[in-house]
PDB file of C-alpha atoms in Angstrom:
ATOM      1  CA  MET Y  14       0.047  -0.016  -0.026  1.00  0.00           C
ATOM      2  CA  SER Y  15       1.475   3.315  -0.965  1.00  0.00           C
ATOM      3  CA  ALA Y  16       2.040   6.117   1.415  1.00  0.00           C
ATOM      4  CA  PRO Y  17      -1.140   8.408   2.090  1.00  0.00           C
ATOM      5  CA  ALA Y  18      -0.651  11.656  -0.403  1.00  0.00           C
ATOM      6  CA  SER Y  19      -0.279  13.757   2.937  1.00  0.00           C
ATOM      7  CA  GLN Y  20       2.638  12.190   3.997  1.00  0.00           C
ATOM      8  CA  PRO Y  21       4.545  11.010   1.089  1.00  0.00           C
ATOM      9  CA  PHE Y  22       8.608  11.928   2.459  1.00  0.00           C
ATOM     10  CA  ALA Y  23      10.324   9.714   4.390  1.00  0.00           C
ATOM     11  CA  SER Y  24      10.210   9.890   8.349  1.00  0.00           C
ATOM     12  CA  ARG Y  25      12.825  11.648  10.414  1.00  0.00           C
ATOM     13  CA  GLY Y  26      15.732   9.977  11.282  1.00  0.00           C
ATOM     14  CA  THR Y  27      18.841  10.903  13.520  1.00  0.00           C
ATOM     15  CA  LYS Y  28      20.498  14.393  13.722  1.00  0.00           C
ATOM     16  CA  ALA Y  29      23.454  12.915  11.707  1.00  0.00           C
ATOM     17  CA  ASP Y  30      20.751  11.592   8.970  1.00  0.00           C
ATOM     18  CA  ILE Y  31      18.920  14.992   8.882  1.00  0.00           C
ATOM     19  CA  GLU Y  32      22.036  17.181   8.428  1.00  0.00           C
ATOM     20  CA  ASN Y  33      24.631  14.956   6.380  1.00  0.00           C
ATOM     21  CA  GLY Y  34      22.176  12.773   4.869  1.00  0.00           C
ATOM     22  CA  LEU Y  35      20.603  12.560   1.070  1.00  0.00           C
ATOM     23  CA  SER Y  36      17.249  11.568   2.326  1.00  0.00           C
ATOM     24  CA  PHE Y  37      14.751  13.941   2.279  1.00  0.00           C
ATOM     25  CA  GLN Y  38      13.066  14.033   5.296  1.00  0.00           C
ATOM     26  CA  PRO Y  39      11.214  17.110   5.543  1.00  0.00           C
ATOM     27  CA  LYS Y  40       9.766  18.269   8.530  1.00  0.00           C
ATOM     28  CA  PHE Y  41       6.242  20.004   9.149  1.00  0.00           C
ATOM     29  CA  ASP Y  42       5.397  21.962  12.365  1.00  0.00           C
ATOM     30  CA  GLY Y  43       2.343  21.252  14.328  1.00  0.00           C
ATOM     31  CA  ASP Y  44      -0.155  22.779  11.801  1.00  0.00           C
ATOM     32  CA  GLY Y  45       1.539  20.197   8.713  1.00  0.00           C
ATOM     33  CA  LEU Y  46       3.291  23.104   7.654  1.00  0.00           C
ATOM     34  CA  ILE Y  47       7.024  23.969   6.253  1.00  0.00           C
ATOM     35  CA  PRO Y  48       8.231  27.608   5.580  1.00  0.00           C
ATOM     36  CA  ALA Y  49       9.262  28.068   2.174  1.00  0.00           C
ATOM     37  CA  ILE Y  50      11.469  30.984   0.641  1.00  0.00           C
ATOM     38  CA  VAL Y  51      10.725  32.089  -3.038  1.00  0.00           C
ATOM     39  CA  THR Y  52      13.977  33.486  -4.670  1.00  0.00           C
ATOM     40  CA  ASP Y  53      14.182  35.003  -7.962  1.00  0.00           C
ATOM     41  CA  ALA Y  54      16.470  32.126  -9.842  1.00  0.00           C
ATOM     42  CA  SER Y  55      18.153  34.780 -12.086  1.00  0.00           C
ATOM     43  CA  THR Y  56      19.020  37.750  -9.655  1.00  0.00           C
ATOM     44  CA  GLY Y  57      18.516  36.052  -6.069  1.00  0.00           C
ATOM     45  CA  GLU Y  58      15.839  38.500  -4.992  1.00  0.00           C
ATOM     46  CA  VAL Y  59      13.584  37.336  -2.688  1.00  0.00           C
ATOM     47  CA  LEU Y  60      10.320  37.374  -4.048  1.00  0.00           C
ATOM     48  CA  MET Y  61       7.985  36.140  -1.108  1.00  0.00           C
ATOM     49  CA  PHE Y  62       7.559  33.977   1.432  1.00  0.00           C
ATOM     50  CA  ALA Y  63       4.661  30.784   2.199  1.00  0.00           C
ATOM     51  CA  PHE Y  64       4.210  27.748   3.250  1.00  0.00           C
ATOM     52  CA  MET Y  65       3.548  24.292   2.156  1.00  0.00           C
ATOM     53  CA  ASN Y  66       1.975  21.076   3.893  1.00  0.00           C
ATOM     54  CA  ALA Y  67       2.868  17.977   2.338  1.00  0.00           C
ATOM     55  CA  HIS Y  68       0.706  17.609  -0.726  1.00  0.00           C
ATOM     56  CA  ALA Y  69       2.004  20.986  -1.829  1.00  0.00           C
ATOM     57  CA  LEU Y  70       5.655  19.900  -1.496  1.00  0.00           C
ATOM     58  CA  LYS Y  71       5.054  16.643  -3.184  1.00  0.00           C
ATOM     59  CA  LEU Y  72       3.355  18.689  -6.085  1.00  0.00           C
ATOM     60  CA  SER Y  73       6.257  21.316  -6.602  1.00  0.00           C
ATOM     61  CA  ILE Y  74       8.599  18.330  -6.853  1.00  0.00           C
ATOM     62  CA  ASP Y  75       6.431  16.913  -9.293  1.00  0.00           C
ATOM     63  CA  THR Y  76       5.459  19.300 -11.698  1.00  0.00           C
ATOM     64  CA  GLY Y  77       8.089  21.992 -11.229  1.00  0.00           C
ATOM     65  CA  ILE Y  78       5.713  24.510 -10.559  1.00  0.00           C
ATOM     66  CA  ALA Y  79       5.244  25.704  -6.745  1.00  0.00           C
ATOM     67  CA  HIS Y  80       2.429  24.828  -4.872  1.00  0.00           C
ATOM     68  CA  PHE Y  81       1.661  26.460  -1.078  1.00  0.00           C
ATOM     69  CA  TRP Y  82      -1.120  25.601   1.459  1.00  0.00           C
ATOM     70  CA  SER Y  83      -2.786  29.362   1.977  1.00  0.00           C
ATOM     71  CA  ARG Y  84      -3.077  29.627   5.688  1.00  0.00           C
ATOM     72  CA  SER Y  85      -6.147  32.016   5.126  1.00  0.00           C
ATOM     73  CA  ARG Y  86      -8.073  30.332   2.674  1.00  0.00           C
ATOM     74  CA  ALA Y  87      -7.091  26.860   4.114  1.00  0.00           C
ATOM     75  CA  ALA Y  88      -6.645  25.205   0.538  1.00  0.00           C
ATOM     76  CA  LEU Y  89      -4.271  24.242  -1.813  1.00  0.00           C
ATOM     77  CA  TRP Y  90      -2.667  27.460  -3.683  1.00  0.00           C
ATOM     78  CA  LYS Y  91      -1.105  27.077  -6.849  1.00  0.00           C
ATOM     79  CA  LYS Y  92       0.408  30.291  -7.321  1.00  0.00           C
ATOM     80  CA  GLY Y  93      -0.418  32.259 -10.484  1.00  0.00           C
ATOM     81  CA  GLU Y  94      -3.467  30.442 -10.946  1.00  0.00           C
ATOM     82  CA  GLU Y  95      -5.264  33.670 -11.332  1.00  0.00           C
ATOM     83  CA  SER Y  96      -2.674  35.828 -12.610  1.00  0.00           C
ATOM     84  CA  GLY Y  97      -1.145  33.563 -14.473  1.00  0.00           C
ATOM     85  CA  ASN Y  98       1.815  34.558 -12.792  1.00  0.00           C
ATOM     86  CA  PHE Y  99       2.978  30.791 -12.237  1.00  0.00           C
ATOM     87  CA  LEU Y 100       6.303  30.166 -10.058  1.00  0.00           C
ATOM     88  CA  ASN Y 101       8.503  27.827 -12.462  1.00  0.00           C
ATOM     89  CA  ILE Y 102      10.995  25.850 -10.336  1.00  0.00           C
ATOM     90  CA  VAL Y 103      14.506  25.993 -11.203  1.00  0.00           C
ATOM     91  CA  GLU Y 104      15.912  24.401  -7.989  1.00  0.00           C
ATOM     92  CA  MET Y 105      14.646  23.487  -4.941  1.00  0.00           C
ATOM     93  CA  ARG Y 106      17.113  23.172  -1.584  1.00  0.00           C
ATOM     94  CA  THR Y 107      16.401  22.489   2.200  1.00  0.00           C
ATOM     95  CA  ASP Y 108      18.186  23.482   5.046  1.00  0.00           C
ATOM     96  CA  CYS Y 109      20.672  21.823   7.868  1.00  0.00           C
ATOM     97  CA  ASP Y 110      17.619  20.730  10.023  1.00  0.00           C
ATOM     98  CA  GLN Y 111      15.038  19.775   6.633  1.00  0.00           C
ATOM     99  CA  ASP Y 112      12.686  22.165   8.049  1.00  0.00           C
ATOM    100  CA  VAL Y 113      12.560  24.917   5.557  1.00  0.00           C
ATOM    101  CA  ILE Y 114      12.665  24.774   2.110  1.00  0.00           C
ATOM    102  CA  TRP Y 115      14.408  27.540  -0.672  1.00  0.00           C
ATOM    103  CA  VAL Y 116      12.602  27.592  -4.050  1.00  0.00           C
ATOM    104  CA  ARG Y 117      14.646  29.273  -7.139  1.00  0.00           C
ATOM    105  CA  VAL Y 118      12.268  30.467  -9.610  1.00  0.00           C
ATOM    106  CA  ASP Y 119      11.148  31.896 -12.985  1.00  0.00           C
ATOM    107  CA  VAL Y 120       7.994  34.328 -12.708  1.00  0.00           C
ATOM    108  CA  ALA Y 121       5.994  33.534 -15.784  1.00  0.00           C
ATOM    109  CA  GLY Y 122       3.203  35.666 -17.124  1.00  0.00           C
ATOM    110  CA  ASP Y 123       4.363  39.739 -16.281  1.00  0.00           C
ATOM    111  CA  GLY Y 124       6.985  38.764 -13.594  1.00  0.00           C
ATOM    112  CA  ARG Y 125       5.115  39.885 -10.649  1.00  0.00           C
ATOM    113  CA  ALA Y 126       5.069  38.002  -7.513  1.00  0.00           C
ATOM    114  CA  CYS Y 127       3.294  39.969  -5.368  1.00  0.00           C
ATOM    115  CA  HIS Y 128      -0.439  40.265  -5.218  1.00  0.00           C
ATOM    116  CA  THR Y 129      -0.059  44.267  -4.664  1.00  0.00           C
ATOM    117  CA  GLY Y 130       1.804  44.104  -8.422  1.00  0.00           C
ATOM    118  CA  GLU Y 131       5.049  44.567  -7.205  1.00  0.00           C
ATOM    119  CA  ARG Y 132       7.741  41.999  -8.496  1.00  0.00           C
ATOM    120  CA  SER Y 133       8.860  41.218  -4.758  1.00  0.00           C
ATOM    121  CA  CYS Y 134       6.478  41.515  -1.898  1.00  0.00           C
ATOM    122  CA  PHE Y 135       9.744  42.737   0.280  1.00  0.00           C
ATOM    123  CA  TYR Y 136       9.383  46.439  -1.918  1.00  0.00           C
ATOM    124  CA  ARG Y 137       9.772  48.358   1.315  1.00  0.00           C
ATOM    125  CA  VAL Y 138      13.047  48.724   3.850  1.00  0.00           C
ATOM    126  CA  ILE Y 139      12.840  49.070   7.312  1.00  0.00           C
ATOM    127  CA  LYS Y 140      14.745  51.787   8.407  1.00  0.00           C
ATOM    128  CA  SER Y 141      17.581  51.651  10.877  1.00  0.00           C
ATOM    129  CA  SER Y 142      17.437  53.233  14.276  1.00  0.00           C
ATOM    130  CA  SER Y 143      20.420  55.490  13.269  1.00  0.00           C
ATOM    131  CA  ASP Y 144      17.963  57.149  10.232  1.00  0.00           C
ATOM    132  CA  ALA Y 145      17.412  60.991  11.072  1.00  0.00           C
ATOM    133  CA  ASP Y 146      13.646  60.884  10.101  1.00  0.00           C
ATOM    134  CA  GLU Y 147      11.968  59.153  12.539  1.00  0.00           C
ATOM    135  CA  ALA Y 148       8.206  59.937  10.985  1.00  0.00           C
ATOM    136  CA  ALA Y 149       8.358  57.022   9.093  1.00  0.00           C
ATOM    137  CA  ALA Y 150       9.942  53.799  10.151  1.00  0.00           C
ATOM    138  CA  LEU Y 151      10.054  52.238   6.545  1.00  0.00           C
ATOM    139  CA  THR Y 152      10.866  53.617   3.184  1.00  0.00           C
ATOM    140  CA  VAL Y 153      10.088  52.094   0.079  1.00  0.00           C
ATOM    141  CA  ALA Y 154      12.884  50.118  -1.741  1.00  0.00           C
ATOM    142  CA  ALA Y 155      14.716  51.639  -5.176  1.00  0.00           C
ATOM    143  CA  ASP Y 156      13.906  48.697  -6.931  1.00  0.00           C
ATOM    144  CA  ALA Y 157      10.298  48.584  -6.290  1.00  0.00           C
ATOM    145  CA  CYS Y 158       8.142  48.455  -9.865  1.00  0.00           C
ATOM    146  CA  ARG Y 159       6.712  51.613 -10.824  1.00  0.00           C
ATOM    147  CA  HIS Y 160       2.953  51.485 -11.416  1.00  0.00           C
ATOM    148  CA  ASP Y 161       2.487  53.682 -14.097  1.00  0.00           C
TER     149      ASP Y 161
ATOM    150  CA  MET C  14       5.984  56.191  29.544  1.00  0.00           C
ATOM    151  CA  SER C  15       7.630  54.086  26.723  1.00  0.00           C
ATOM    152  CA  ALA C  16       6.380  50.722  25.327  1.00  0.00           C
ATOM    153  CA  PRO C  17       7.328  47.766  27.018  1.00  0.00           C
ATOM    154  CA  ALA C  18      10.476  46.168  25.826  1.00  0.00           C
ATOM    155  CA  SER C  19       8.763  43.214  24.133  1.00  0.00           C
ATOM    156  CA  GLN C  20       6.303  45.724  22.164  1.00  0.00           C
ATOM    157  CA  PRO C  21       8.383  48.482  20.647  1.00  0.00           C
ATOM    158  CA  PHE C  22       6.462  48.604  17.455  1.00  0.00           C
ATOM    159  CA  ALA C  23       3.366  50.211  16.166  1.00  0.00           C
ATOM    160  CA  SER C  24       0.059  48.398  16.323  1.00  0.00           C
ATOM    161  CA  ARG C  25      -1.542  46.403  13.350  1.00  0.00           C
ATOM    162  CA  GLY C  26      -3.475  49.256  10.981  1.00  0.00           C
ATOM    163  CA  THR C  27      -5.848  48.365   7.965  1.00  0.00           C
ATOM    164  CA  LYS C  28      -4.778  46.094   5.276  1.00  0.00           C
ATOM    165  CA  ALA C  29      -4.025  49.109   3.016  1.00  0.00           C
ATOM    166  CA  ASP C  30      -2.139  50.773   6.035  1.00  0.00           C
ATOM    167  CA  ILE C  31      -0.147  47.454   6.389  1.00  0.00           C
ATOM    168  CA  GLU C  32       0.238  47.327   2.704  1.00  0.00           C
ATOM    169  CA  ASN C  33       0.973  50.573   1.149  1.00  0.00           C
ATOM    170  CA  GLY C  34       2.019  52.598   4.521  1.00  0.00           C
ATOM    171  CA  LEU C  35       5.248  53.720   5.412  1.00  0.00           C
ATOM    172  CA  SER C  36       4.249  52.818   9.548  1.00  0.00           C
ATOM    173  CA  PHE C  37       6.576  49.307  10.768  1.00  0.00           C
ATOM    174  CA  GLN C  38       3.464  47.206  11.664  1.00  0.00           C
ATOM    175  CA  PRO C  39       5.104  43.705  11.901  1.00  0.00           C
ATOM    176  CA  LYS C  40       3.082  40.730  12.981  1.00  0.00           C
ATOM    177  CA  PHE C  41       3.794  38.484  15.196  1.00  0.00           C
ATOM    178  CA  ASP C  42       2.676  34.754  14.977  1.00  0.00           C
ATOM    179  CA  GLY C  43       1.063  32.900  18.137  1.00  0.00           C
ATOM    180  CA  ASP C  44       3.909  32.494  19.981  1.00  0.00           C
ATOM    181  CA  GLY C  45       5.217  36.129  19.352  1.00  0.00           C
ATOM    182  CA  LEU C  46       7.706  35.342  16.381  1.00  0.00           C
ATOM    183  CA  ILE C  47       8.322  36.380  13.242  1.00  0.00           C
ATOM    184  CA  PRO C  48       9.970  34.513  10.335  1.00  0.00           C
ATOM    185  CA  ALA C  49      13.061  35.751   9.470  1.00  0.00           C
ATOM    186  CA  ILE C  50      15.244  34.829   5.970  1.00  0.00           C
ATOM    187  CA  VAL C  51      18.800  35.444   5.570  1.00  0.00           C
ATOM    188  CA  THR C  52      20.329  36.179   2.611  1.00  0.00           C
ATOM    189  CA  ASP C  53      23.994  37.416   1.473  1.00  0.00           C
ATOM    190  CA  ALA C  54      23.836  40.673   0.775  1.00  0.00           C
ATOM    191  CA  SER C  55      26.458  40.286  -1.922  1.00  0.00           C
ATOM    192  CA  THR C  56      25.060  37.256  -4.111  1.00  0.00           C
ATOM    193  CA  GLY C  57      21.806  36.969  -3.206  1.00  0.00           C
ATOM    194  CA  GLU C  58      22.259  33.675  -1.803  1.00  0.00           C
ATOM    195  CA  VAL C  59      20.044  32.359   1.442  1.00  0.00           C
ATOM    196  CA  LEU C  60      22.099  31.398   4.538  1.00  0.00           C
ATOM    197  CA  MET C  61      19.748  30.548   6.708  1.00  0.00           C
ATOM    198  CA  PHE C  62      16.120  31.075   8.196  1.00  0.00           C
ATOM    199  CA  ALA C  63      15.131  31.846  11.759  1.00  0.00           C
ATOM    200  CA  PHE C  64      12.580  33.366  13.773  1.00  0.00           C
ATOM    201  CA  MET C  65      12.712  36.906  15.643  1.00  0.00           C
ATOM    202  CA  ASN C  66      10.665  38.101  18.765  1.00  0.00           C
ATOM    203  CA  ALA C  67       9.969  41.745  19.407  1.00  0.00           C
ATOM    204  CA  HIS C  68      13.483  41.931  21.796  1.00  0.00           C
ATOM    205  CA  ALA C  69      15.186  40.171  18.968  1.00  0.00           C
ATOM    206  CA  LEU C  70      13.785  42.248  16.047  1.00  0.00           C
ATOM    207  CA  LYS C  71      14.325  45.791  17.926  1.00  0.00           C
ATOM    208  CA  LEU C  72      18.164  44.356  18.991  1.00  0.00           C
ATOM    209  CA  SER C  73      18.626  43.807  15.073  1.00  0.00           C
ATOM    210  CA  ILE C  74      17.613  47.114  13.853  1.00  0.00           C
ATOM    211  CA  ASP C  75      19.037  49.301  17.148  1.00  0.00           C
ATOM    212  CA  THR C  76      22.649  47.330  16.538  1.00  0.00           C
ATOM    213  CA  GLY C  77      22.697  46.039  13.004  1.00  0.00           C
ATOM    214  CA  ILE C  78      23.967  43.036  14.046  1.00  0.00           C
ATOM    215  CA  ALA C  79      21.182  40.451  13.746  1.00  0.00           C
ATOM    216  CA  HIS C  80      19.528  38.700  16.747  1.00  0.00           C
ATOM    217  CA  PHE C  81      16.905  36.028  16.770  1.00  0.00           C
ATOM    218  CA  TRP C  82      14.879  33.930  19.081  1.00  0.00           C
ATOM    219  CA  SER C  83      16.054  30.702  19.667  1.00  0.00           C
ATOM    220  CA  ARG C  84      12.964  28.311  19.736  1.00  0.00           C
ATOM    221  CA  SER C  85      15.379  25.406  21.156  1.00  0.00           C
ATOM    222  CA  ARG C  86      17.138  27.150  23.758  1.00  0.00           C
ATOM    223  CA  ALA C  87      13.925  29.136  24.470  1.00  0.00           C
ATOM    224  CA  ALA C  88      16.548  32.154  24.405  1.00  0.00           C
ATOM    225  CA  LEU C  89      17.818  35.279  22.655  1.00  0.00           C
ATOM    226  CA  TRP C  90      20.197  34.350  20.097  1.00  0.00           C
ATOM    227  CA  LYS C  91      23.161  36.730  18.833  1.00  0.00           C
ATOM    228  CA  LYS C  92      24.244  34.891  16.017  1.00  0.00           C
ATOM    229  CA  GLY C  93      27.965  34.569  16.089  1.00  0.00           C
ATOM    230  CA  GLU C  94      28.405  34.896  19.321  1.00  0.00           C
ATOM    231  CA  GLU C  95      30.099  31.540  20.061  1.00  0.00           C
ATOM    232  CA  SER C  96      31.430  31.194  16.203  1.00  0.00           C
ATOM    233  CA  GLY C  97      32.674  34.959  15.789  1.00  0.00           C
ATOM    234  CA  ASN C  98      30.647  34.907  12.452  1.00  0.00           C
ATOM    235  CA  PHE C  99      28.272  37.806  13.629  1.00  0.00           C
ATOM    236  CA  LEU C 100      25.866  38.704  10.628  1.00  0.00           C
ATOM    237  CA  ASN C 101      25.962  42.385  10.235  1.00  0.00           C
ATOM    238  CA  ILE C 102      23.317  43.678   8.555  1.00  0.00           C
ATOM    239  CA  VAL C 103      23.422  45.995   5.723  1.00  0.00           C
ATOM    240  CA  GLU C 104      19.468  46.070   4.694  1.00  0.00           C
ATOM    241  CA  MET C 105      16.273  44.807   6.300  1.00  0.00           C
ATOM    242  CA  ARG C 106      12.803  44.602   4.062  1.00  0.00           C
ATOM    243  CA  THR C 107       9.644  43.385   5.202  1.00  0.00           C
ATOM    244  CA  ASP C 108       6.698  42.177   2.975  1.00  0.00           C
ATOM    245  CA  CYS C 109       3.572  43.076   1.953  1.00  0.00           C
ATOM    246  CA  ASP C 110       1.932  41.440   4.979  1.00  0.00           C
ATOM    247  CA  GLN C 111       4.463  42.656   7.108  1.00  0.00           C
ATOM    248  CA  ASP C 112       4.803  39.357   8.557  1.00  0.00           C
ATOM    249  CA  VAL C 113       8.332  38.232   7.322  1.00  0.00           C
ATOM    250  CA  ILE C 114      11.481  40.055   7.592  1.00  0.00           C
ATOM    251  CA  TRP C 115      14.399  39.896   4.811  1.00  0.00           C
ATOM    252  CA  VAL C 116      17.567  40.429   6.452  1.00  0.00           C
ATOM    253  CA  ARG C 117      20.777  41.122   3.810  1.00  0.00           C
ATOM    254  CA  VAL C 118      24.240  40.903   5.583  1.00  0.00           C
ATOM    255  CA  ASP C 119      27.842  40.516   5.221  1.00  0.00           C
ATOM    256  CA  VAL C 120      28.819  37.770   7.650  1.00  0.00           C
ATOM    257  CA  ALA C 121      31.619  38.516   9.620  1.00  0.00           C
ATOM    258  CA  GLY C 122      34.581  35.700  10.818  1.00  0.00           C
ATOM    259  CA  ASP C 123      35.179  33.217   8.382  1.00  0.00           C
ATOM    260  CA  GLY C 124      31.948  33.650   6.660  1.00  0.00           C
ATOM    261  CA  ARG C 125      30.217  30.451   7.430  1.00  0.00           C
ATOM    262  CA  ALA C 126      26.483  31.183   8.711  1.00  0.00           C
ATOM    263  CA  CYS C 127      25.535  27.614   9.072  1.00  0.00           C
ATOM    264  CA  HIS C 128      26.397  25.647  12.294  1.00  0.00           C
ATOM    265  CA  THR C 129      27.460  22.589  10.090  1.00  0.00           C
ATOM    266  CA  GLY C 130      30.368  24.723   9.082  1.00  0.00           C
ATOM    267  CA  GLU C 131      28.633  25.297   5.763  1.00  0.00           C
ATOM    268  CA  ARG C 132      28.683  29.202   4.589  1.00  0.00           C
ATOM    269  CA  SER C 133      25.016  28.653   3.875  1.00  0.00           C
ATOM    270  CA  CYS C 134      22.374  26.322   5.635  1.00  0.00           C
ATOM    271  CA  PHE C 135      20.841  25.391   2.207  1.00  0.00           C
ATOM    272  CA  TYR C 136      23.565  23.053   0.831  1.00  0.00           C
ATOM    273  CA  ARG C 137      21.559  20.121  -0.299  1.00  0.00           C
ATOM    274  CA  VAL C 138      19.452  20.340  -3.617  1.00  0.00           C
ATOM    275  CA  ILE C 139      16.046  18.551  -3.909  1.00  0.00           C
ATOM    276  CA  LYS C 140      16.153  16.255  -6.674  1.00  0.00           C
ATOM    277  CA  SER C 141      12.694  16.335  -8.560  1.00  0.00           C
ATOM    278  CA  SER C 142      11.145  13.533  -9.605  1.00  0.00           C
ATOM    279  CA  SER C 143      12.112  13.136 -13.085  1.00  0.00           C
ATOM    280  CA  ASP C 144      15.931  12.524 -11.771  1.00  0.00           C
ATOM    281  CA  ALA C 145      16.790   9.000 -12.889  1.00  0.00           C
ATOM    282  CA  ASP C 146      18.390   8.017  -9.770  1.00  0.00           C
ATOM    283  CA  GLU C 147      15.877   7.694  -6.925  1.00  0.00           C
ATOM    284  CA  ALA C 148      18.073   6.204  -4.508  1.00  0.00           C
ATOM    285  CA  ALA C 149      18.793   9.472  -3.205  1.00  0.00           C
ATOM    286  CA  ALA C 150      16.050  12.514  -2.680  1.00  0.00           C
ATOM    287  CA  LEU C 151      18.882  15.169  -2.308  1.00  0.00           C
ATOM    288  CA  THR C 152      21.994  15.708  -3.410  1.00  0.00           C
ATOM    289  CA  VAL C 153      24.776  18.320  -2.339  1.00  0.00           C
ATOM    290  CA  ALA C 154      24.872  21.416  -3.978  1.00  0.00           C
ATOM    291  CA  ALA C 155      27.822  22.015  -6.203  1.00  0.00           C
ATOM    292  CA  ASP C 156      28.277  25.209  -4.178  1.00  0.00           C
ATOM    293  CA  ALA C 157      28.466  24.046  -0.872  1.00  0.00           C
ATOM    294  CA  CYS C 158      31.780  24.572   1.120  1.00  0.00           C
ATOM    295  CA  ARG C 159      34.655  21.498   1.101  1.00  0.00           C
ATOM    296  CA  HIS C 160      36.189  20.820   4.303  1.00  0.00           C
ATOM    297  CA  ASP C 161      39.646  20.236   3.928  1.00  0.00           C
TER     298      ASP C 161
END
């Protein structure tokens, strides 16, 4: 009998297995989710951050298109399904503890990964405490998209 | 009276405030934590992923050195305190929802951000399902450090 679709990955092994091994043993949190960092494969820019459940992770690996779990909608989320801006996966990595996924992508469609219309969700910079003007704690990043 | 050290940031406003405003209104989860993505400011490589509580976030902004909250030790964690590999912050950003932090850093010391001795925690690639050799689900990334 095959493993249920929600748990298609290997069980967690020892610390050494997890850190040094070549068996993929992703760790999902108490809600069954693993954090996923999405970067632009060409520029390295962080585009967005979301969570995957086991099903979304498996679909991402199998299809080469990033899938997530939408916590607000409590549903599988194929990013780009409405906008056409699918995230085509160039490479996926995991970290030492195998509890985070890094997804390097090419953004399809008009290349905007953020629902606001920005290319990246990270279009604002947090000012340092030494910045003279304390009236605002954020600035718009120089590389943010322009909405003409 | 000043705000307590654990809550030095502005309260959450409307969706429009959060997405378009220049007031920093970070959202902490039920455990008082916010995810933090750390990338190399020069190469764009994702180095590590961790969580900050409000205190760690404030210290990161005020000192220019990345601080986190260690969930395993349940303690403030100034990354590099043991290794000397402090993370000197070049820029911090937040995302559209203001519930994630992106920290661009220069790694001090010998430049290795991962406790395993790798430069980045993400030293292994997840194989795609189309890879012929299914014996292992991960490969060591070509850019992983060599331990001579």
